[in-house]
PDB file of C-alpha atoms in Angstrom:
ATOM      1  CA  MET A   1       0.000   0.000   0.000  1.00 94.00           C
ATOM      2  CA  ILE A   2       1.007   3.606  -0.619  1.00 97.00           C
ATOM      3  CA  LYS A   3       0.055   6.409   1.751  1.00 97.00           C
ATOM      4  CA  ALA A   4       0.516   9.729  -0.003  1.00 97.00           C
ATOM      5  CA  ALA A   5      -0.115  13.428   0.585  1.00 97.00           C
ATOM      6  CA  VAL A   6      -2.716  14.670  -1.903  1.00 97.00           C
ATOM      7  CA  LEU A   7      -3.338  18.345  -2.591  1.00 96.00           C
ATOM      8  CA  ARG A   8      -7.119  18.694  -2.923  1.00 96.00           C
ATOM      9  CA  LYS A   9      -7.194  22.475  -3.237  1.00 94.00           C
ATOM     10  CA  ALA A  10      -5.232  25.434  -1.910  1.00 93.00           C
ATOM     11  CA  LYS A  11      -4.379  24.920   1.758  1.00 95.00           C
ATOM     12  CA  LYS A  12      -6.009  21.481   1.877  1.00 96.00           C
ATOM     13  CA  ILE A  13      -3.916  18.307   1.918  1.00 95.00           C
ATOM     14  CA  SER A  14      -5.262  14.868   2.760  1.00 96.00           C
ATOM     15  CA  ILE A  15      -3.376  11.616   3.415  1.00 97.00           C
ATOM     16  CA  GLU A  16      -4.812   8.993   1.087  1.00 97.00           C
ATOM     17  CA  THR A  17      -4.216   5.284   0.506  1.00 97.00           C
ATOM     18  CA  PHE A  18      -3.504   3.592  -2.839  1.00 97.00           C
ATOM     19  CA  GLU A  19      -2.766   0.067  -4.011  1.00 96.00           C
ATOM     20  CA  ILE A  20       0.706  -0.404  -5.479  1.00 95.00           C
ATOM     21  CA  PRO A  21       0.218  -1.353  -9.153  1.00 93.00           C
ATOM     22  CA  LYS A  22       0.921  -5.019  -9.862  1.00 91.00           C
ATOM     23  CA  LYS A  23       2.884  -4.000 -12.944  1.00 93.00           C
ATOM     24  CA  LEU A  24       4.848  -0.779 -13.323  1.00 95.00           C
ATOM     25  CA  ARG A  25       4.870   1.191 -16.550  1.00 95.00           C
ATOM     26  CA  ASN A  26       7.997   0.491 -18.613  1.00 94.00           C
ATOM     27  CA  ASP A  27       9.728   3.743 -17.594  1.00 95.00           C
ATOM     28  CA  GLN A  28       8.790   3.727 -13.909  1.00 97.00           C
ATOM     29  CA  VAL A  29      10.653   3.014 -10.687  1.00 97.00           C
ATOM     30  CA  LEU A  30       9.010   2.116  -7.372  1.00 98.00           C
ATOM     31  CA  VAL A  31      10.945   3.598  -4.454  1.00 98.00           C
ATOM     32  CA  LYS A  32      10.417   3.225  -0.712  1.00 98.00           C
ATOM     33  CA  ILE A  33      10.890   6.731   0.667  1.00 98.00           C
ATOM     34  CA  ARG A  34      13.363   7.297   3.514  1.00 98.00           C
ATOM     35  CA  TYR A  35      13.445  11.107   3.672  1.00 98.00           C
ATOM     36  CA  ALA A  36      11.521  13.735   1.700  1.00 96.00           C
ATOM     37  CA  GLY A  37      12.027  17.495   1.572  1.00 92.00           C
ATOM     38  CA  ILE A  38       9.701  20.465   1.120  1.00 89.00           C
ATOM     39  CA  CYS A  39      10.964  23.515  -0.775  1.00 84.00           C
ATOM     40  CA  GLY A  40       9.613  27.010  -1.264  1.00 82.00           C
ATOM     41  CA  SER A  41       7.877  26.181  -4.546  1.00 84.00           C
ATOM     42  CA  GLN A  42       5.967  23.380  -2.798  1.00 87.00           C
ATOM     43  CA  VAL A  43       4.819  25.801  -0.108  1.00 89.00           C
ATOM     44  CA  MET A  44       3.668  28.247  -2.798  1.00 88.00           C
ATOM     45  CA  GLU A  45       1.810  25.438  -4.542  1.00 91.00           C
ATOM     46  CA  TYR A  46       0.085  24.518  -1.271  1.00 93.00           C
ATOM     47  CA  LEU A  47      -0.939  28.155  -0.744  1.00 93.00           C
ATOM     48  CA  GLY A  48      -2.335  28.382  -4.281  1.00 91.00           C
ATOM     49  CA  LYS A  49       0.084  31.145  -5.287  1.00 88.00           C
ATOM     50  CA  ARG A  50       1.559  29.516  -8.396  1.00 84.00           C
ATOM     51  CA  GLY A  51      -1.359  30.257 -10.664  1.00 85.00           C
ATOM     52  CA  GLU A  52      -4.058  27.915 -11.924  1.00 88.00           C
ATOM     53  CA  ASP A  53      -3.491  24.279 -10.955  1.00 89.00           C
ATOM     54  CA  LYS A  54      -4.966  22.153 -13.751  1.00 91.00           C
ATOM     55  CA  TYR A  55      -4.196  18.800 -12.151  1.00 92.00           C
ATOM     56  CA  LEU A  56      -6.072  18.956  -8.834  1.00 95.00           C
ATOM     57  CA  PRO A  57      -6.375  16.707  -6.942  1.00 96.00           C
ATOM     58  CA  HIS A  58      -2.787  15.527  -7.241  1.00 96.00           C
ATOM     59  CA  SER A  59       0.042  13.994  -5.253  1.00 95.00           C
ATOM     60  CA  PHE A  60       2.658  16.209  -3.697  1.00 91.00           C
ATOM     61  CA  GLY A  61       6.453  16.512  -3.293  1.00 93.00           C
ATOM     62  CA  HIS A  62       9.433  16.496  -5.658  1.00 93.00           C
ATOM     63  CA  GLU A  63      12.595  15.655  -3.675  1.00 95.00           C
ATOM     64  CA  ALA A  64      13.560  12.644  -1.558  1.00 97.00           C
ATOM     65  CA  SER A  65      15.889   9.742  -0.885  1.00 98.00           C
ATOM     66  CA  GLY A  66      14.946   6.088  -0.743  1.00 98.00           C
ATOM     67  CA  ILE A  67      15.575   2.516  -1.855  1.00 98.00           C
ATOM     68  CA  VAL A  68      14.432   0.918  -5.100  1.00 98.00           C
ATOM     69  CA  VAL A  69      11.731  -1.733  -4.647  1.00 98.00           C
ATOM     70  CA  ASN A  70      11.006  -2.522  -8.300  1.00 97.00           C
ATOM     71  CA  THR A  71      11.553  -1.177 -11.833  1.00 97.00           C
ATOM     72  CA  GLY A  72       9.803  -1.180 -15.186  1.00 96.00           C
ATOM     73  CA  VAL A  73      11.220  -3.419 -17.927  1.00 95.00           C
ATOM     74  CA  ASN A  74      12.917  -0.544 -19.808  1.00 95.00           C
ATOM     75  CA  VAL A  75      14.688   0.957 -16.778  1.00 96.00           C
ATOM     76  CA  LYS A  76      18.462   0.525 -17.119  1.00 94.00           C
ATOM     77  CA  LYS A  77      20.196   3.126 -14.933  1.00 94.00           C
ATOM     78  CA  ILE A  78      19.308   1.614 -11.548  1.00 96.00           C
ATOM     79  CA  LYS A  79      18.142  -1.718 -10.147  1.00 96.00           C
ATOM     80  CA  LYS A  80      16.274  -3.214  -7.209  1.00 97.00           C
ATOM     81  CA  ASN A  81      17.758  -2.412  -3.761  1.00 98.00           C
ATOM     82  CA  ASP A  82      19.800   0.565  -5.029  1.00 98.00           C
ATOM     83  CA  SER A  83      19.824   3.573  -2.692  1.00 98.00           C
ATOM     84  CA  VAL A  84      18.718   6.566  -4.742  1.00 98.00           C
ATOM     85  CA  ILE A  85      18.059  10.296  -4.846  1.00 98.00           C
ATOM     86  CA  LEU A  86      14.762  11.491  -6.324  1.00 98.00           C
ATOM     87  CA  SER A  87      14.714  14.923  -7.946  1.00 96.00           C
ATOM     88  CA  TRP A  88      12.404  17.114 -10.020  1.00 93.00           C
ATOM     89  CA  ILE A  89      15.504  17.886 -12.131  1.00 93.00           C
ATOM     90  CA  LYS A  90      15.557  15.729 -15.241  1.00 95.00           C
ATOM     91  CA  GLY A  91      18.463  13.371 -15.820  1.00 95.00           C
ATOM     92  CA  TYR A  92      18.873  10.771 -18.542  1.00 94.00           C
ATOM     93  CA  GLY A  93      16.423   7.914 -18.874  1.00 95.00           C
ATOM     94  CA  ASN A  94      12.802   7.326 -19.815  1.00 93.00           C
ATOM     95  CA  ASP A  95      10.017   9.779 -19.009  1.00 92.00           C
ATOM     96  CA  LEU A  96       6.519   9.140 -20.337  1.00 87.00           C
ATOM     97  CA  GLY A  97       4.841  11.761 -18.146  1.00 90.00           C
ATOM     98  CA  GLY A  98       2.281  11.456 -15.370  1.00 93.00           C
ATOM     99  CA  PHE A  99      -0.344   8.853 -14.537  1.00 95.00           C
ATOM    100  CA  THR A 100      -3.330   8.289 -12.252  1.00 96.00           C
ATOM    101  CA  LEU A 101      -4.039   5.946  -9.347  1.00 97.00           C
ATOM    102  CA  LYS A 102      -7.351   5.217  -7.664  1.00 96.00           C
ATOM    103  CA  ASN A 103      -7.502   5.867  -3.928  1.00 96.00           C
ATOM    104  CA  LYS A 104      -9.317   3.650  -1.434  1.00 95.00           C
ATOM    105  CA  LYS A 105     -12.599   5.421  -2.298  1.00 94.00           C
ATOM    106  CA  GLY A 106     -12.173   4.700  -6.003  1.00 96.00           C
ATOM    107  CA  GLN A 107     -11.348   8.303  -6.944  1.00 97.00           C
ATOM    108  CA  LYS A 108      -8.715   8.938  -9.624  1.00 97.00           C
ATOM    109  CA  ILE A 109      -5.794  11.037  -8.360  1.00 97.00           C
ATOM    110  CA  ASN A 110      -3.162  12.590 -10.613  1.00 97.00           C
ATOM    111  CA  PHE A 111       0.501  11.688 -10.129  1.00 96.00           C
ATOM    112  CA  GLY A 112       3.288  13.475 -11.994  1.00 93.00           C
ATOM    113  CA  PRO A 113       6.651  12.031 -13.142  1.00 94.00           C
ATOM    114  CA  ILE A 114       7.763  12.489  -9.510  1.00 95.00           C
ATOM    115  CA  SER A 115       5.815  12.642  -6.221  1.00 94.00           C
ATOM    116  CA  THR A 116       7.678  12.103  -2.967  1.00 96.00           C
ATOM    117  CA  LEU A 117       5.561  12.999   0.074  1.00 96.00           C
ATOM    118  CA  ALA A 118       4.480   9.392   0.485  1.00 97.00           C
ATOM    119  CA  THR A 119       5.559   6.056   1.919  1.00 98.00           C
ATOM    120  CA  HIS A 120       6.416   4.921  -1.612  1.00 98.00           C
ATOM    121  CA  ALA A 121       6.968   6.877  -4.835  1.00 97.00           C
ATOM    122  CA  ILE A 122       6.367   5.779  -8.418  1.00 97.00           C
ATOM    123  CA  VAL A 123       8.826   7.873 -10.393  1.00 97.00           C
ATOM    124  CA  SER A 124       9.965   8.129 -14.009  1.00 96.00           C
ATOM    125  CA  GLU A 125      13.462   6.777 -14.612  1.00 97.00           C
ATOM    126  CA  ASN A 126      14.920  10.174 -15.504  1.00 97.00           C
ATOM    127  CA  ARG A 127      14.077  11.567 -12.029  1.00 97.00           C
ATOM    128  CA  VAL A 128      16.065   8.844 -10.207  1.00 97.00           C
ATOM    129  CA  PHE A 129      19.798   9.064  -9.426  1.00 97.00           C
ATOM    130  CA  LYS A 130      21.998   6.513  -7.694  1.00 97.00           C
ATOM    131  CA  LYS A 131      23.147   7.752  -4.275  1.00 97.00           C
ATOM    132  CA  PRO A 132      26.897   7.892  -3.557  1.00 96.00           C
ATOM    133  CA  LYS A 133      27.824   5.338  -0.891  1.00 94.00           C
ATOM    134  CA  LYS A 134      29.400   7.880   1.471  1.00 95.00           C
ATOM    135  CA  MET A 135      26.290  10.070   1.480  1.00 96.00           C
ATOM    136  CA  THR A 136      23.660   9.515   4.184  1.00 97.00           C
ATOM    137  CA  ASP A 137      19.994   9.177   3.257  1.00 97.00           C
ATOM    138  CA  LEU A 138      19.213  12.433   5.072  1.00 96.00           C
ATOM    139  CA  GLU A 139      21.920  14.303   3.161  1.00 94.00           C
ATOM    140  CA  ALA A 140      20.754  12.721  -0.084  1.00 96.00           C
ATOM    141  CA  SER A 141      17.260  14.195   0.226  1.00 94.00           C
ATOM    142  CA  LEU A 142      18.774  17.706  -0.039  1.00 92.00           C
ATOM    143  CA  TYR A 143      20.275  16.843  -3.428  1.00 94.00           C
ATOM    144  CA  GLY A 144      16.804  16.566  -4.953  1.00 93.00           C
ATOM    145  CA  CYS A 145      16.320  20.345  -5.017  1.00 92.00           C
ATOM    146  CA  ALA A 146      18.113  22.746  -2.648  1.00 90.00           C
ATOM    147  CA  ILE A 147      21.730  21.768  -3.281  1.00 93.00           C
ATOM    148  CA  PRO A 148      21.670  21.454  -7.106  1.00 93.00           C
ATOM    149  CA  THR A 149      19.664  24.682  -7.346  1.00 93.00           C
ATOM    150  CA  GLY A 150      21.862  26.709  -4.991  1.00 93.00           C
ATOM    151  CA  VAL A 151      25.215  25.301  -6.060  1.00 94.00           C
ATOM    152  CA  GLY A 152      24.134  25.243  -9.701  1.00 92.00           C
ATOM    153  CA  MET A 153      23.550  29.003  -9.711  1.00 92.00           C
ATOM    154  CA  VAL A 154      27.176  29.512  -8.656  1.00 93.00           C
ATOM    155  CA  LEU A 155      28.847  26.868 -10.828  1.00 91.00           C
ATOM    156  CA  ASN A 156      26.716  27.160 -13.958  1.00 90.00           C
ATOM    157  CA  GLN A 157      25.500  30.773 -14.053  1.00 87.00           C
ATOM    158  CA  ILE A 158      28.491  32.767 -12.801  1.00 85.00           C
ATOM    159  CA  LYS A 159      31.067  32.159 -15.517  1.00 75.00           C
ATOM    160  CA  LYS A 160      33.712  34.855 -15.025  1.00 76.00           C
ATOM    161  CA  ILE A 161      34.047  35.210 -11.283  1.00 78.00           C
ATOM    162  CA  LYS A 162      37.380  36.669 -10.162  1.00 78.00           C
ATOM    163  CA  LYS A 163      39.154  36.766  -6.796  1.00 77.00           C
ATOM    164  CA  ASN A 164      38.536  40.497  -6.444  1.00 83.00           C
ATOM    165  CA  SER A 165      34.838  40.195  -7.328  1.00 87.00           C
ATOM    166  CA  LYS A 166      32.237  41.289  -4.787  1.00 93.00           C
ATOM    167  CA  ILE A 167      29.082  39.244  -4.498  1.00 95.00           C
ATOM    168  CA  CYS A 168      25.893  39.707  -2.510  1.00 97.00           C
ATOM    169  CA  LEU A 169      23.724  36.747  -1.511  1.00 97.00           C
ATOM    170  CA  ILE A 170      20.116  37.402  -0.516  1.00 96.00           C
ATOM    171  CA  GLY A 171      18.575  34.740   1.717  1.00 94.00           C
ATOM    172  CA  ALA A 172      20.132  31.859   3.652  1.00 93.00           C
ATOM    173  CA  GLY A 173      17.479  29.175   3.435  1.00 90.00           C
ATOM    174  CA  GLY A 174      18.193  25.777   1.879  1.00 90.00           C
ATOM    175  CA  VAL A 175      19.010  27.156  -1.573  1.00 92.00           C
ATOM    176  CA  GLY A 176      20.887  30.159  -0.193  1.00 94.00           C
ATOM    177  CA  MET A 177      23.026  28.004   2.097  1.00 94.00           C
ATOM    178  CA  ALA A 178      23.954  25.768  -0.834  1.00 94.00           C
ATOM    179  CA  SER A 179      24.984  28.863  -2.821  1.00 95.00           C
ATOM    180  CA  LEU A 180      26.985  30.158   0.147  1.00 95.00           C
ATOM    181  CA  LEU A 181      28.943  26.902   0.471  1.00 93.00           C
ATOM    182  CA  ALA A 182      29.769  27.002  -3.248  1.00 93.00           C
ATOM    183  CA  LEU A 183      30.812  30.659  -3.030  1.00 93.00           C
ATOM    184  CA  LYS A 184      33.151  29.959  -0.114  1.00 90.00           C
ATOM    185  CA  LYS A 185      35.150  27.716  -2.445  1.00 86.00           C
ATOM    186  CA  LYS A 186      35.715  30.712  -4.742  1.00 83.00           C
ATOM    187  CA  ASN A 187      37.692  32.702  -2.140  1.00 77.00           C
ATOM    188  CA  ILE A 188      35.894  35.988  -2.890  1.00 85.00           C
ATOM    189  CA  LYS A 189      34.347  38.724  -0.775  1.00 90.00           C
ATOM    190  CA  ILE A 190      30.799  37.678   0.160  1.00 94.00           C
ATOM    191  CA  PHE A 191      28.036  39.846   1.592  1.00 96.00           C
ATOM    192  CA  LEU A 192      24.808  38.347   2.929  1.00 97.00           C
ATOM    193  CA  ILE A 193      21.353  39.855   3.416  1.00 97.00           C
ATOM    194  CA  GLU A 194      19.315  37.785   5.873  1.00 94.00           C
ATOM    195  CA  LYS A 195      16.670  38.931   8.358  1.00 91.00           C
ATOM    196  CA  ASN A 196      16.603  35.805  10.553  1.00 91.00           C
ATOM    197  CA  ASN A 197      18.786  36.492  13.619  1.00 91.00           C
ATOM    198  CA  PHE A 198      19.329  32.799  14.385  1.00 93.00           C
ATOM    199  CA  LYS A 199      20.716  32.222  10.894  1.00 92.00           C
ATOM    200  CA  ILE A 200      22.899  35.305  11.135  1.00 91.00           C
ATOM    201  CA  SER A 201      24.338  34.100  14.442  1.00 91.00           C
ATOM    202  CA  SER A 202      24.945  30.612  13.035  1.00 91.00           C
ATOM    203  CA  LEU A 203      26.711  31.934   9.937  1.00 92.00           C
ATOM    204  CA  LYS A 204      29.211  34.223  11.660  1.00 89.00           C
ATOM    205  CA  LYS A 205      31.760  31.405  11.592  1.00 88.00           C
ATOM    206  CA  PHE A 206      31.814  31.680   7.790  1.00 87.00           C
ATOM    207  CA  LYS A 207      33.547  35.072   8.074  1.00 87.00           C
ATOM    208  CA  ILE A 208      31.215  36.830   5.664  1.00 92.00           C
ATOM    209  CA  ASN A 209      29.882  40.385   5.697  1.00 94.00           C
ATOM    210  CA  PHE A 210      26.287  40.994   6.775  1.00 95.00           C
ATOM    211  CA  ILE A 211      24.048  43.741   5.402  1.00 95.00           C
ATOM    212  CA  LYS A 212      21.082  44.901   7.453  1.00 93.00           C
ATOM    213  CA  LEU A 213      17.855  45.446   5.526  1.00 91.00           C
ATOM    214  CA  SER A 214      17.673  48.978   6.904  1.00 92.00           C
ATOM    215  CA  LYS A 215      21.101  49.748   5.346  1.00 94.00           C
ATOM    216  CA  ILE A 216      20.589  48.064   1.975  1.00 96.00           C
ATOM    217  CA  LYS A 217      20.408  51.280  -0.070  1.00 96.00           C
ATOM    218  CA  LYS A 218      23.968  52.157   0.965  1.00 96.00           C
ATOM    219  CA  TYR A 219      25.147  49.169  -1.097  1.00 97.00           C
ATOM    220  CA  TYR A 220      23.366  50.004  -4.359  1.00 97.00           C
ATOM    221  CA  ASN A 221      25.593  49.760  -7.485  1.00 97.00           C
ATOM    222  CA  GLU A 222      28.352  48.048  -5.508  1.00 95.00           C
ATOM    223  CA  PHE A 223      28.360  44.375  -6.513  1.00 96.00           C
ATOM    224  CA  ASP A 224      29.633  42.444  -9.496  1.00 94.00           C
ATOM    225  CA  TYR A 225      27.152  39.673  -8.800  1.00 95.00           C
ATOM    226  CA  CYS A 226      24.016  39.242  -6.760  1.00 96.00           C
ATOM    227  CA  ILE A 227      22.280  35.918  -6.076  1.00 96.00           C
ATOM    228  CA  ASP A 228      18.733  36.052  -4.791  1.00 96.00           C
ATOM    229  CA  ALA A 229      17.584  32.921  -2.975  1.00 94.00           C
ATOM    230  CA  SER A 230      14.771  34.562  -1.055  1.00 91.00           C
ATOM    231  CA  GLY A 231      12.051  34.114  -3.657  1.00 84.00           C
ATOM    232  CA  ASN A 232      10.757  37.541  -2.648  1.00 88.00           C
ATOM    233  CA  SER A 233       9.899  39.968  -5.472  1.00 90.00           C
ATOM    234  CA  LYS A 234      10.859  43.041  -3.423  1.00 94.00           C
ATOM    235  CA  MET A 235      14.294  41.561  -2.685  1.00 94.00           C
ATOM    236  CA  ILE A 236      14.754  40.723  -6.361  1.00 95.00           C
ATOM    237  CA  GLU A 237      14.098  44.416  -7.113  1.00 96.00           C
ATOM    238  CA  HIS A 238      16.781  45.319  -4.560  1.00 97.00           C
ATOM    239  CA  GLY A 239      19.058  42.811  -6.279  1.00 96.00           C
ATOM    240  CA  PHE A 240      18.886  44.727  -9.560  1.00 96.00           C
ATOM    241  CA  LYS A 241      19.892  47.894  -7.717  1.00 97.00           C
ATOM    242  CA  LEU A 242      22.708  46.221  -5.774  1.00 97.00           C
ATOM    243  CA  ILE A 243      24.678  45.253  -8.894  1.00 97.00           C
ATOM    244  CA  ASN A 244      26.931  47.720 -10.707  1.00 96.00           C
ATOM    245  CA  SER A 245      26.567  48.722 -14.372  1.00 94.00           C
ATOM    246  CA  SER A 246      28.226  45.516 -15.610  1.00 91.00           C
ATOM    247  CA  GLY A 247      26.941  43.319 -12.801  1.00 93.00           C
ATOM    248  CA  GLU A 248      24.768  40.215 -13.007  1.00 94.00           C
ATOM    249  CA  LEU A 249      21.745  39.179 -10.972  1.00 95.00           C
ATOM    250  CA  ILE A 250      20.916  35.476 -10.683  1.00 94.00           C
ATOM    251  CA  PHE A 251      17.778  34.394  -8.862  1.00 87.00           C
ATOM    252  CA  ALA A 252      15.856  31.212  -8.059  1.00 83.00           C
ATOM    253  CA  SER A 253      12.193  31.958  -7.591  1.00 70.00           C
TER     254      SER A 253
END
């Protein structure tokens, strides 16, 4: 049996029960979930702030770690009993789109290529990645969204970073922390805008510069790069003003 979180409408989630299909689709992987994460986009989806949702009611979640229980006949990249990472980010492998399952009441519920807030997930092959042996299951769940998003902005979007470059990071949540760790490897001057005092206190050991929100205008036109990981439109507007005339703003929102 599968117990899964189903989004019925904005701000309404129910835990529903489904039979595990006797035969998986050719591209699918059945995974027993160990840890699942919730990111900002999932919260926005729950609140109904991502626009019209055409697939309600539908399963929920797009990042997790787990162990493979079974695979479809065309799945080649992983096998039964492999420890894996599940991610909304597409890798190589089959992907034939979503599907439906009937809950205990006989109602059809939509499932996408990946849904992870459940005891078990039925996921397309291209959303499954084999977990490195040295990585714990808890750590692995972060690689489904926060870490590749945050680190990816630094490694893939900032191409010409120099040692004398000045960079401002806005927000130190999951994505922001991943960006910060990647930036620390660059040995450049980092400034951080974060309103949460606990996070600020925890991050002092990183030897970075903190900018108070009340002082933000003093730093306009000062930075070569700005990364916004807050997902806040007002902070993104500040981000455009923080960069200099040749600066770049990168944001995940």
